[in-house]
PDB file of C-alpha atoms in Angstrom:
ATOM      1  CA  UNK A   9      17.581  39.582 -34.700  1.00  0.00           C
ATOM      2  CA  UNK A  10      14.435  39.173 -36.571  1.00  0.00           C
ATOM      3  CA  UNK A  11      11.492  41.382 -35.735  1.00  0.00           C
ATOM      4  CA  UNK A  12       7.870  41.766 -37.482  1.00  0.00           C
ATOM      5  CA  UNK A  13       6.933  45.466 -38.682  1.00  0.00           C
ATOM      6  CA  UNK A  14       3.539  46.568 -37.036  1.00  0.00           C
ATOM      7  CA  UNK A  15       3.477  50.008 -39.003  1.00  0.00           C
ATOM      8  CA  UNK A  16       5.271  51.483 -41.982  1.00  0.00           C
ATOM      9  CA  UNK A  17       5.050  54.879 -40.540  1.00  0.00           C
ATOM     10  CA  UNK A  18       4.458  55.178 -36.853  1.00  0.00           C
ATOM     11  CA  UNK A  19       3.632  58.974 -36.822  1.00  0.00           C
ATOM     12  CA  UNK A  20       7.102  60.231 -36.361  1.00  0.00           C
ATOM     13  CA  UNK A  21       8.456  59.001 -39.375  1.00  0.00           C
ATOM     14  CA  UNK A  22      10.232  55.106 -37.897  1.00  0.00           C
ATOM     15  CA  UNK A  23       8.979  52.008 -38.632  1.00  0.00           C
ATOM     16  CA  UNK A  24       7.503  50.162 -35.549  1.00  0.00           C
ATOM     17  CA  UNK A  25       8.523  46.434 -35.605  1.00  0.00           C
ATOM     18  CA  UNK A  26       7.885  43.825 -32.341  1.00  0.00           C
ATOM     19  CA  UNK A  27       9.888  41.037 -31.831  1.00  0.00           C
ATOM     20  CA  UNK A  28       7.450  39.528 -29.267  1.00  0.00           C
ATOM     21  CA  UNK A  29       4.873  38.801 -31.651  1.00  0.00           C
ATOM     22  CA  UNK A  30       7.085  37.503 -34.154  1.00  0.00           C
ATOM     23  CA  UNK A  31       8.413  34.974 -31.382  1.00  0.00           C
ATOM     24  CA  UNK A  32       4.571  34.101 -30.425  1.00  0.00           C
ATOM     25  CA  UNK A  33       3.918  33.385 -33.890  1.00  0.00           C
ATOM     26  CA  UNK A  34       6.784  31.043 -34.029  1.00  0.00           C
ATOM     27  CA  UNK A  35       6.139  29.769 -31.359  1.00  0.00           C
ATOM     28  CA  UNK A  36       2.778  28.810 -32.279  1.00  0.00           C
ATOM     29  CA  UNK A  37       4.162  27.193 -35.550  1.00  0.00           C
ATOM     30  CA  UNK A  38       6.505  25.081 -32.833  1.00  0.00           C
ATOM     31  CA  UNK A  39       3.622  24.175 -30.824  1.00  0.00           C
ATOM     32  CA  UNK A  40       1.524  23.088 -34.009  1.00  0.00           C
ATOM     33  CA  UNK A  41       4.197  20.792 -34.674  1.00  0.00           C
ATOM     34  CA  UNK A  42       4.668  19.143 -31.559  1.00  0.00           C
ATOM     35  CA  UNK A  43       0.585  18.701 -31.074  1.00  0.00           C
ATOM     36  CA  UNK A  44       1.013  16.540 -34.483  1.00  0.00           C
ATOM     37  CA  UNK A  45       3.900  14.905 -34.079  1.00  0.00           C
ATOM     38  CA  UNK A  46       3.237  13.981 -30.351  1.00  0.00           C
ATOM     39  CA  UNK A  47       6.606  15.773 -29.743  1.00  0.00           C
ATOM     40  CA  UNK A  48       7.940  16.155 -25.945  1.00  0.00           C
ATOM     41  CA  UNK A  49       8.437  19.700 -25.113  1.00  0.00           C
ATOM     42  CA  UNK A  50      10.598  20.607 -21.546  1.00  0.00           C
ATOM     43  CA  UNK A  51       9.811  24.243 -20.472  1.00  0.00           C
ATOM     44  CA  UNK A  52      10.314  26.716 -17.298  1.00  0.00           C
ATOM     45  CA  UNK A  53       7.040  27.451 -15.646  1.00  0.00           C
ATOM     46  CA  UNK A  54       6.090  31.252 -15.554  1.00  0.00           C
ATOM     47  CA  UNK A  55       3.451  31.192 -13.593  1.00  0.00           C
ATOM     48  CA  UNK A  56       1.784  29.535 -11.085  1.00  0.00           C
ATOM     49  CA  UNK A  57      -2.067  30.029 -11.377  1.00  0.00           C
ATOM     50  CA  UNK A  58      -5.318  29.070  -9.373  1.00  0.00           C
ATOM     51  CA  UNK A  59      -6.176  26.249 -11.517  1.00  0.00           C
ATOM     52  CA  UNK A  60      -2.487  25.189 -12.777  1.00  0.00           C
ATOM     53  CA  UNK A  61       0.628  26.090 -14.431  1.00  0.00           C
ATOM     54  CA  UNK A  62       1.562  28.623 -17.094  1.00  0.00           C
ATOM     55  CA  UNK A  63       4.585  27.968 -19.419  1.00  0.00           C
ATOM     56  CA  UNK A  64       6.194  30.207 -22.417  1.00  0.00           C
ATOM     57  CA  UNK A  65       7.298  28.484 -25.567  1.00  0.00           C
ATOM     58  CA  UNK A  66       9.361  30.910 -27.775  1.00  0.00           C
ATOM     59  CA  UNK A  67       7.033  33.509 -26.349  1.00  0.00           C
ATOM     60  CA  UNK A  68       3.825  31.454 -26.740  1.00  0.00           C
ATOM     61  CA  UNK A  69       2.002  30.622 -23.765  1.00  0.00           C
ATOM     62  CA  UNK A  70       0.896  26.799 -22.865  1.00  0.00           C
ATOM     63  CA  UNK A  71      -1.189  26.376 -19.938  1.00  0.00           C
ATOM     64  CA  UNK A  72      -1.267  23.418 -17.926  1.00  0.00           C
ATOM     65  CA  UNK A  73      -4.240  22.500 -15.879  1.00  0.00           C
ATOM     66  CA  UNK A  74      -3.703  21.490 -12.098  1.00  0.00           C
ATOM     67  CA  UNK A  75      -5.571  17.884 -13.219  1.00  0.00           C
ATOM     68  CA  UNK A  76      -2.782  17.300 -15.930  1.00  0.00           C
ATOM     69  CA  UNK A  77       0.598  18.161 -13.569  1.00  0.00           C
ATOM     70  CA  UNK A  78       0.876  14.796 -12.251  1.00  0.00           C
ATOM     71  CA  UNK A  79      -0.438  11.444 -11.728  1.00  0.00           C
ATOM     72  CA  UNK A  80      -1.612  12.414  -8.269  1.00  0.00           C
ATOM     73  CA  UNK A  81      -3.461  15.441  -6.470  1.00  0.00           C
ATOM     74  CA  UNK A  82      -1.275  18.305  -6.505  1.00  0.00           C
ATOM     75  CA  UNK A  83      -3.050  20.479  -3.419  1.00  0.00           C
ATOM     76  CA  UNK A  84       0.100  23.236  -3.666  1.00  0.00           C
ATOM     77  CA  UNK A  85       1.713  24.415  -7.106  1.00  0.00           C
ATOM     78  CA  UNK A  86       3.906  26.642  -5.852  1.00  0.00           C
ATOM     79  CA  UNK A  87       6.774  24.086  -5.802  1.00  0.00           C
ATOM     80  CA  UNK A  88       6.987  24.089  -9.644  1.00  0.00           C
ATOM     81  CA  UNK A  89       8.089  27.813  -9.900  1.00  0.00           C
ATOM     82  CA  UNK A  90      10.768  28.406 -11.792  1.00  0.00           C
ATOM     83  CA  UNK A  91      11.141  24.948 -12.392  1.00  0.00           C
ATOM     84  CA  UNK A  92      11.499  22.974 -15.737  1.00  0.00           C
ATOM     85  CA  UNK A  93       8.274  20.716 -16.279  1.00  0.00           C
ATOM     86  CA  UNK A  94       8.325  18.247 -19.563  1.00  0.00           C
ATOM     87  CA  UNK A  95       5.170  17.775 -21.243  1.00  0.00           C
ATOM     88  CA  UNK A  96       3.038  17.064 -24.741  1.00  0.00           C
ATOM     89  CA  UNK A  97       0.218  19.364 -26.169  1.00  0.00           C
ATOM     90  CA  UNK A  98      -2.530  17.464 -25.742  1.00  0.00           C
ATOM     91  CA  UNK A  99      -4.916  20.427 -27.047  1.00  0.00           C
ATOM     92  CA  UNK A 100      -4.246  23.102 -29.388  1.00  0.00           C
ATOM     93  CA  UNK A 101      -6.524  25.738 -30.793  1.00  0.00           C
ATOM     94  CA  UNK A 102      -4.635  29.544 -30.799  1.00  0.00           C
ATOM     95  CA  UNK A 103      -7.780  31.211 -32.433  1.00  0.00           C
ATOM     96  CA  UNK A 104      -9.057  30.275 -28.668  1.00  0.00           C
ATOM     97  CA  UNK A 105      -5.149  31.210 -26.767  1.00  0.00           C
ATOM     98  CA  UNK A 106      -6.424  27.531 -25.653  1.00  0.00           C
ATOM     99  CA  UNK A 107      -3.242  25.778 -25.964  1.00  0.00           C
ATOM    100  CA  UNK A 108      -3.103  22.485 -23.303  1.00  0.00           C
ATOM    101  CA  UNK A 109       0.258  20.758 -21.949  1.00  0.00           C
ATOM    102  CA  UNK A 110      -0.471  17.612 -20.323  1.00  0.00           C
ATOM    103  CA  UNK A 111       3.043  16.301 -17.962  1.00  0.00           C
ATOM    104  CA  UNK A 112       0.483  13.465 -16.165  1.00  0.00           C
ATOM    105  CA  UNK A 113       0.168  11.203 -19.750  1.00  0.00           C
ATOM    106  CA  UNK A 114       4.484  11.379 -19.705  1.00  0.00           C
ATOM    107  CA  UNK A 115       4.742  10.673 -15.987  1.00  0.00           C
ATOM    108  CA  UNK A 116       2.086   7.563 -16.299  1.00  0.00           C
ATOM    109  CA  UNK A 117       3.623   6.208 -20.055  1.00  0.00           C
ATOM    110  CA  UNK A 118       7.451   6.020 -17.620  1.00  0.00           C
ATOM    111  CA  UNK A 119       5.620   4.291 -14.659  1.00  0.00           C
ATOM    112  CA  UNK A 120       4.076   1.757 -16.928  1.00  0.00           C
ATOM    113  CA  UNK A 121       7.450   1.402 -19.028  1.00  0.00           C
ATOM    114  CA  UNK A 122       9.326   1.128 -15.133  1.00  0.00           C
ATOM    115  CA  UNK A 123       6.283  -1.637 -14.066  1.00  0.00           C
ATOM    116  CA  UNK A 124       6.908  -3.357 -16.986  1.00  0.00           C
ATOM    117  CA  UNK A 125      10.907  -3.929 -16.851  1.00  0.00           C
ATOM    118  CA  UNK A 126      10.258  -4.828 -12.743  1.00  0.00           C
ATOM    119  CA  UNK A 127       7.517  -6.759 -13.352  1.00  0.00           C
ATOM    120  CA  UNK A 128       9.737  -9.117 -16.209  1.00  0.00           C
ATOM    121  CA  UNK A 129      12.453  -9.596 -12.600  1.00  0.00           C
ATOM    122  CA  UNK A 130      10.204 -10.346 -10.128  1.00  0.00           C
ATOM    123  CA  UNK A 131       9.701 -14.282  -9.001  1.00  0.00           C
ATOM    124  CA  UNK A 132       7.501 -15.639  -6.849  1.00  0.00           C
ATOM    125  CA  UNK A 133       9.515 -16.643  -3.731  1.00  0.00           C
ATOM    126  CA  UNK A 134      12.062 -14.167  -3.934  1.00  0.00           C
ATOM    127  CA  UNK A 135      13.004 -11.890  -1.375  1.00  0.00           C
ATOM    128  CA  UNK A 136      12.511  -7.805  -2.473  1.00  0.00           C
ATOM    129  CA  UNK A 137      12.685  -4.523  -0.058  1.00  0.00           C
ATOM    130  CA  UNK A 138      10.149  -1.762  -0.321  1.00  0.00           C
ATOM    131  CA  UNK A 139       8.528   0.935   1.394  1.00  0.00           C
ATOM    132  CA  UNK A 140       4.996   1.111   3.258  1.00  0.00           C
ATOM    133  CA  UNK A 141       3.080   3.864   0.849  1.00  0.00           C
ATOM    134  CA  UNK A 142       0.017   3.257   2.345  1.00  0.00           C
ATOM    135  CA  UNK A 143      -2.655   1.638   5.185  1.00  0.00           C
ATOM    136  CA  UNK A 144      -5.984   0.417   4.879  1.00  0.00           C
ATOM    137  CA  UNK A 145      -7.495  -1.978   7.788  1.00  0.00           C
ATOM    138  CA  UNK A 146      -6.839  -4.962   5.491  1.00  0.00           C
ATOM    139  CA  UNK A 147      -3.307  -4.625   4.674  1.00  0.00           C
ATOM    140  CA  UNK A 148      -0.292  -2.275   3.707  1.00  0.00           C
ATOM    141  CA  UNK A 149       0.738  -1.692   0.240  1.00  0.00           C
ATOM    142  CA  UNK A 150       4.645  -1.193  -0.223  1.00  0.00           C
ATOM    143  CA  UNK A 151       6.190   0.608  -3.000  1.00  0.00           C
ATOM    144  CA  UNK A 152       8.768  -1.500  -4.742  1.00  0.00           C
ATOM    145  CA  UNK A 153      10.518   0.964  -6.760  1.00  0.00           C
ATOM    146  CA  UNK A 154       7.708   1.633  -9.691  1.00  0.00           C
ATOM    147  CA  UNK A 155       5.379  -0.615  -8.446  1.00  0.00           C
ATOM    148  CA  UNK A 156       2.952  -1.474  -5.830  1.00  0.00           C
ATOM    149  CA  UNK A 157       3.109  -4.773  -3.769  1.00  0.00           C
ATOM    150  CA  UNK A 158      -0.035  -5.922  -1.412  1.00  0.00           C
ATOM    151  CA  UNK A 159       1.332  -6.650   1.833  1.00  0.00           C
ATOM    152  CA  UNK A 160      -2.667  -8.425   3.778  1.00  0.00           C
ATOM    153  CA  UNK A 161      -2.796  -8.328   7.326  1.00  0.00           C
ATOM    154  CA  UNK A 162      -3.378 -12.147   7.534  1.00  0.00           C
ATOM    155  CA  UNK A 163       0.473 -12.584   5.495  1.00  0.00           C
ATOM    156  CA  UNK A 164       1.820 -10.260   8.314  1.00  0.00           C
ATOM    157  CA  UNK A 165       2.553 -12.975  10.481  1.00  0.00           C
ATOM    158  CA  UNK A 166       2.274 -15.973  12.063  1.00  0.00           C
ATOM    159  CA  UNK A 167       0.152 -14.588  15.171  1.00  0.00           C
ATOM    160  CA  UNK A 168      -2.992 -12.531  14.477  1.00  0.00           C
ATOM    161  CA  UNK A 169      -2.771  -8.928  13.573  1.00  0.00           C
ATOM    162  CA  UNK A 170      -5.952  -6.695  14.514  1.00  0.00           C
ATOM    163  CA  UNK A 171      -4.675  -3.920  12.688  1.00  0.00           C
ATOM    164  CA  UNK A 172      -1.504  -3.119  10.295  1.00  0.00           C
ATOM    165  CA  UNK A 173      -1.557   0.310  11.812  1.00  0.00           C
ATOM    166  CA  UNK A 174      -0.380  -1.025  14.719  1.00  0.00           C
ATOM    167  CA  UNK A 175       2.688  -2.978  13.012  1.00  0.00           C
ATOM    168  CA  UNK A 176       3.664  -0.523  10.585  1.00  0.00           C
ATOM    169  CA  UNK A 177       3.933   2.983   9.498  1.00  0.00           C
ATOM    170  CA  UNK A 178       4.292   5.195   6.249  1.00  0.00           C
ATOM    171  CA  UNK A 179       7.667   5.085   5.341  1.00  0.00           C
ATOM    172  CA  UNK A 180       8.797   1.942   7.111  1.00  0.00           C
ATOM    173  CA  UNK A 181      10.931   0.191   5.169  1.00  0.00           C
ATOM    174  CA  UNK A 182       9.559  -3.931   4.857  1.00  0.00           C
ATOM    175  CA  UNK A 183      11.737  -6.367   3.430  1.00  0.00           C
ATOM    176  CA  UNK A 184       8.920  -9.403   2.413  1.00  0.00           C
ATOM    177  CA  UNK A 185       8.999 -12.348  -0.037  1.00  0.00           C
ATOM    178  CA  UNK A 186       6.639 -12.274  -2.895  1.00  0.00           C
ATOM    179  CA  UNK A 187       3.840 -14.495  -2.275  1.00  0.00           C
ATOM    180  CA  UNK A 188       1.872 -14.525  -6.015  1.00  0.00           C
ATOM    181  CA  UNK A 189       2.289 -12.031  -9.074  1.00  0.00           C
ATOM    182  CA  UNK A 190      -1.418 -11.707 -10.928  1.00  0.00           C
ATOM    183  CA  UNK A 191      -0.338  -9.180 -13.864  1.00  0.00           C
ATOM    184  CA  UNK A 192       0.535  -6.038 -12.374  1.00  0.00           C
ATOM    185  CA  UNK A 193      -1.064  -7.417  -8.743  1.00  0.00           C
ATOM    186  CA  UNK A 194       1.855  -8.455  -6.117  1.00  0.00           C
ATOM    187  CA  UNK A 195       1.273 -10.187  -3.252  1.00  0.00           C
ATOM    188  CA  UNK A 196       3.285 -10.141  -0.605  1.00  0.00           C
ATOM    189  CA  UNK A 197       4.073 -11.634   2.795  1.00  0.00           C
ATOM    190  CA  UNK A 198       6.072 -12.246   6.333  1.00  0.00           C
ATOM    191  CA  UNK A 199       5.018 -15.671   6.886  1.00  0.00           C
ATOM    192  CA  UNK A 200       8.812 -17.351   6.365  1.00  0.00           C
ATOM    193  CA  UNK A 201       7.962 -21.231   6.345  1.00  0.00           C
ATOM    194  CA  UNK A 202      10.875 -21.975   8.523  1.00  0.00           C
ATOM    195  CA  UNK A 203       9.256 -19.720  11.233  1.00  0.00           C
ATOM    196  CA  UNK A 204       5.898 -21.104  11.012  1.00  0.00           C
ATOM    197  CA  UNK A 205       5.240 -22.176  14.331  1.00  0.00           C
ATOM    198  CA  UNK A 206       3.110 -25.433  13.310  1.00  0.00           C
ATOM    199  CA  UNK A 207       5.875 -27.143  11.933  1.00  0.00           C
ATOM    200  CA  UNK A 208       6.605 -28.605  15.420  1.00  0.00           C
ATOM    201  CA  UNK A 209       3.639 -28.533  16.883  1.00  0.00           C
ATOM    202  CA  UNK A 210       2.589 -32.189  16.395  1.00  0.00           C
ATOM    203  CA  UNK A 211       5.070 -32.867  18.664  1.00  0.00           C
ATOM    204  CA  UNK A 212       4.778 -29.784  20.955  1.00  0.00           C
ATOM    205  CA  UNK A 213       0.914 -30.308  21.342  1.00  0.00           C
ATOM    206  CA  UNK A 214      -0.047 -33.564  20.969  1.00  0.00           C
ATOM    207  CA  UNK A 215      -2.736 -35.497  22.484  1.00  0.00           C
ATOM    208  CA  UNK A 216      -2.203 -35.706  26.193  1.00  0.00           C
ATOM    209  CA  UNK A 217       0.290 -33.483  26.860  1.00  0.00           C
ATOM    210  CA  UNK A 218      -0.116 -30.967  29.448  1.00  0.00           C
ATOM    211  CA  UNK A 219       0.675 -26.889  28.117  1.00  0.00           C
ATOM    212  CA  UNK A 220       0.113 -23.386  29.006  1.00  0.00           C
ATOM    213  CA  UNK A 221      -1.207 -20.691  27.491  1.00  0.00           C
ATOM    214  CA  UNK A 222      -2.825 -17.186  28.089  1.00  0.00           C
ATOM    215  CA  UNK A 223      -6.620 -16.373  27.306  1.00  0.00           C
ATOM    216  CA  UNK A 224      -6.473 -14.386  24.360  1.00  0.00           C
ATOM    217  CA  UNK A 225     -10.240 -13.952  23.309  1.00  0.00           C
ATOM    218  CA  UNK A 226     -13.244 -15.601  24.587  1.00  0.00           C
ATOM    219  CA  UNK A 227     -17.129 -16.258  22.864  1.00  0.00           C
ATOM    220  CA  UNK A 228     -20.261 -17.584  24.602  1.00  0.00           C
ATOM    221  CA  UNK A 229     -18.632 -20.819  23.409  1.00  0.00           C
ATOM    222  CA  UNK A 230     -15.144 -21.326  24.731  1.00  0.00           C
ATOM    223  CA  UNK A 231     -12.002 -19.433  25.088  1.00  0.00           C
ATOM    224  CA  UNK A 232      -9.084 -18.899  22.360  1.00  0.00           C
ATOM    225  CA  UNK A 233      -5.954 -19.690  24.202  1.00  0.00           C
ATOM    226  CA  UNK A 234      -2.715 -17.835  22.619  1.00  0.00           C
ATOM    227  CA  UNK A 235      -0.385 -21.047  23.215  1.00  0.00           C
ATOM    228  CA  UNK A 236       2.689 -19.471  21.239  1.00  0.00           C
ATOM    229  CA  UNK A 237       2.716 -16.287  18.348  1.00  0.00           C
ATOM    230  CA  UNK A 238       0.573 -18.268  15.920  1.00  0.00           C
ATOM    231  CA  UNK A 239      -1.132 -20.946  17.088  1.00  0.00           C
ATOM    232  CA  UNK A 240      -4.807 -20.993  19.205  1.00  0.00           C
ATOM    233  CA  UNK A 241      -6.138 -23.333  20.993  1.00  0.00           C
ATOM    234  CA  UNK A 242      -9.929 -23.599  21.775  1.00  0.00           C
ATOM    235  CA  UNK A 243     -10.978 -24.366  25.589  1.00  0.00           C
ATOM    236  CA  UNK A 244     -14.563 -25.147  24.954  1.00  0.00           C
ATOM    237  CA  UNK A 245     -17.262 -23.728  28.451  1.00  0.00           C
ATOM    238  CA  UNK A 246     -17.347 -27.701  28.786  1.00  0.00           C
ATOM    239  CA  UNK A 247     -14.168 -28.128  29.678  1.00  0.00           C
ATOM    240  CA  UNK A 248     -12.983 -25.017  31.625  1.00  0.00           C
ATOM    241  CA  UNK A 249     -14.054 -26.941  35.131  1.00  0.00           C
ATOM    242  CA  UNK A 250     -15.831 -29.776  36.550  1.00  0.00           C
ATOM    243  CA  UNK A 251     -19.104 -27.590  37.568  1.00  0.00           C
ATOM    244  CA  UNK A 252     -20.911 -26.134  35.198  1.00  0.00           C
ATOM    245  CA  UNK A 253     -20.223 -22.843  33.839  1.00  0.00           C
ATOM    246  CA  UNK A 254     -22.515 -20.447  31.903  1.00  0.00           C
ATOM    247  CA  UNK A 255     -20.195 -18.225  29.935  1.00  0.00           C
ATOM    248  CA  UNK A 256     -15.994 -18.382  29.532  1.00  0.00           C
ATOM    249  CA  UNK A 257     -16.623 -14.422  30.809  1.00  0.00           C
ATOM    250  CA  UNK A 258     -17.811 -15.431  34.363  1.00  0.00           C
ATOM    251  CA  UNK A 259     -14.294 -17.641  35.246  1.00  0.00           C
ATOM    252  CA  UNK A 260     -11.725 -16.335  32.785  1.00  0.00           C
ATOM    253  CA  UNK A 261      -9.795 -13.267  31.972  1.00  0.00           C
ATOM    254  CA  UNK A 262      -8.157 -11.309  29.052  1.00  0.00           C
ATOM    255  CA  UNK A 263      -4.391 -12.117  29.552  1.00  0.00           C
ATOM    256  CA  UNK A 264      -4.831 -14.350  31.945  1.00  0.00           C
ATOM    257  CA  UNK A 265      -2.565 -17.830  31.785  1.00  0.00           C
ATOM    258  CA  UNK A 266      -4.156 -20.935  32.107  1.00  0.00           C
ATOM    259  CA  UNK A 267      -2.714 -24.584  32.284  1.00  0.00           C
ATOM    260  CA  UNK A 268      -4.749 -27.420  30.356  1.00  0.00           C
ATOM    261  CA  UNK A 269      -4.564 -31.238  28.973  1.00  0.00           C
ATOM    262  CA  UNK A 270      -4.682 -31.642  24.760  1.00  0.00           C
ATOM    263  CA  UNK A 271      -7.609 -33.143  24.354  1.00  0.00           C
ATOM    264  CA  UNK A 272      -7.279 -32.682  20.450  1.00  0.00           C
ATOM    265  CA  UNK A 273      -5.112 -32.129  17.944  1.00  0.00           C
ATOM    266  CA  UNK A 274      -6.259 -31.535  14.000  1.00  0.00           C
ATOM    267  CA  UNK A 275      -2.990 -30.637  11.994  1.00  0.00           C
ATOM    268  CA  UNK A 276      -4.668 -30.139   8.268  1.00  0.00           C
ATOM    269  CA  UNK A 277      -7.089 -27.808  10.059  1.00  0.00           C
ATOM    270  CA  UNK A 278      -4.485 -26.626  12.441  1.00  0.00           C
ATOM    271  CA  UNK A 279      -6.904 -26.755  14.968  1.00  0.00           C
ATOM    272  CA  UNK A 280      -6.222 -27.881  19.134  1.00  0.00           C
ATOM    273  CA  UNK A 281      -8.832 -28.424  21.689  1.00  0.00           C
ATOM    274  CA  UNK A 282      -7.694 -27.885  25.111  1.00  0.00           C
ATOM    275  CA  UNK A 283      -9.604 -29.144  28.669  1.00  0.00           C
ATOM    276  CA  UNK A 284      -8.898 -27.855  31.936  1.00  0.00           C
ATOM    277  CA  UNK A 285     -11.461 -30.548  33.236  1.00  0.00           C
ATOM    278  CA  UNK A 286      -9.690 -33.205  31.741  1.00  0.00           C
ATOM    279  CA  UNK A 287      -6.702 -32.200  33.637  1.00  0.00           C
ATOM    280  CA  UNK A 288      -8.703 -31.777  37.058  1.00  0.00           C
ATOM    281  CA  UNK A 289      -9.936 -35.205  37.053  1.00  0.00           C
ATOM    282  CA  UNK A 290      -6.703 -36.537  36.285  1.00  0.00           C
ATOM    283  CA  UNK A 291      -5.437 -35.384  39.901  1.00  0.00           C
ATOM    284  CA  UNK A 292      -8.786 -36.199  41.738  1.00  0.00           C
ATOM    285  CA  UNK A 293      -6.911 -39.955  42.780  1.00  0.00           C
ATOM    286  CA  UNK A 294      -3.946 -38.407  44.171  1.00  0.00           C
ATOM    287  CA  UNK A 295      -6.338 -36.114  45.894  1.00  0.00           C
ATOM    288  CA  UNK A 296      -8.135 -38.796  47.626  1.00  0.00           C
ATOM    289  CA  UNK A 297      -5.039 -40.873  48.857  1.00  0.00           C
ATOM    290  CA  UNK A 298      -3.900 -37.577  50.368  1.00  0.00           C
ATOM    291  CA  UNK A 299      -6.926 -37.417  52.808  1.00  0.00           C
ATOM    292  CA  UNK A 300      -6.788 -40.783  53.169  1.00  0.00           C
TER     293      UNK A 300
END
């Protein structure tokens, strides 16, 4: 082994050597090198601190601040004890023991290499499986496998959505088509054209034909009538009876299912305008021969 000598004469006559400080030293010198040649270093972690990670080198010491462990928040450290982390100096100054390992400049260099190869596979139109990461009130974003797809509550489906929450859950697997790719942005979505409920409603919903619906959300206006998982109709207050009324509110109910004539059908603004009225009128004849 090689060892350093400390003293010639350590009092009784031996000469004191340390092999500790020899390895530090070296290990230094290693360290040098890799902070110049932007060399990856893999090490065990001594010691988990307050404020990071300590690792030995040939007996020199690298610390590693909490900020530079990983791409995200690390709230608990102790998981890396023991364990091998792989990292660059990214400082280096011994005078000062203020030698810096950075792992989080690694980990982001492989996502962006990993984003890059996915990103050069990916077509608009295809079909890809991911994972929900995370929910926000306007959408979910699902983890591809290195990247991040946007997943917006109005490309959830056909019907409306009030809130992805309610459809989905971290960790749910989706399995969506992509919709546009904008660089690194992904967009994705549910609404399958062969599903989309419009594609027969010309026929379905035409002008004069009679239909049924439930109230699914009313304004001072009219009422929104769910006629099938996508596709509202508006029953304007005109047309909800022949007497007058004030507000939707005072005849109508959440949930409640209605019958009513299609008074008006828009299909490049995929809009239908529905008339209970209408359809009241209509039997007013057959009403009169009856007492008749």
């Amino acid at each position: 082994m090689q060892a350093k000598v400390l003293k010639v004469n350590d009092g009784e006559g031996q000469v004191l050597l340390t092999y500790k400080r020899l390895a530090a030293e070296n290990g230094n010198k290693r360290l040098e090198e890799a902070f110049n040649n932007k060399e990856v270093i893999t090490a065990k972690v001594t010691t988990v601190l307050d404020g990071g990670l300590s690792v030995l080198v040939d007996e020199a010491r690298v610390f590693i601040p909490a900020s530079l462990v990983s791409d995200v928040y690390e709230k608990d450290l102790t998981k890396y004890a023991g364990q091998e982390v792989t990292f660059v100096i990214s400082e280096f100054n011994p005078k000062r023991r203020r030698i810096i390992g950075d792992c989080k400049q690694l980990i982001v260099a492989k996502k962006a290499e990993l984003q890059k190869e996915l990103l050069a596979k990916l077509e608009v139109g295809t079909t890809i499986k991911g994972t929900v990461k995370n929910l926000t009130d306007f959408g979910a974003f699902i983890d591809l496998g290195g990247i991040d797809g946007l997943l917006h509550i109005s490309e959830m489906s056909w019907g409306r959505i009030e809130n992805p929450k309610k459809l989905f859950k971290v960790g749910d697997e989706v399995e969506a088509f992509i919709k546009d790719i904008d660089g690194t942005k992904i967009a994705l979505s549910l609404k399958y054209e062969e599903k989309n409920p419009w594609t027969l409603a010309p026929v379905k919903y035409a002008v004069g034909n009679v239909v049924k619906g439930k109230v699914a959300r009313m304004t001072d206006f009219g009422a929104f009538i769910e006629l099938e998982t996508g596709i509202d109709a508006l029953l304007h207050v005109s047309q909800i009876s022949k007497a007058h009324v004030e507000k939707p509110a005072d005849v109508l109910n959440i949930g409640e299912e209605i019958e009513a004539k299609v008074v008006d059908f828009n299909a490049e603004d995929k809009k239908i305008s529905l008339s209970i009225k209408a359809l009241l009128l209509e039997e007013e004849p057959d009403e009169e021969t009856t007492e008749e």
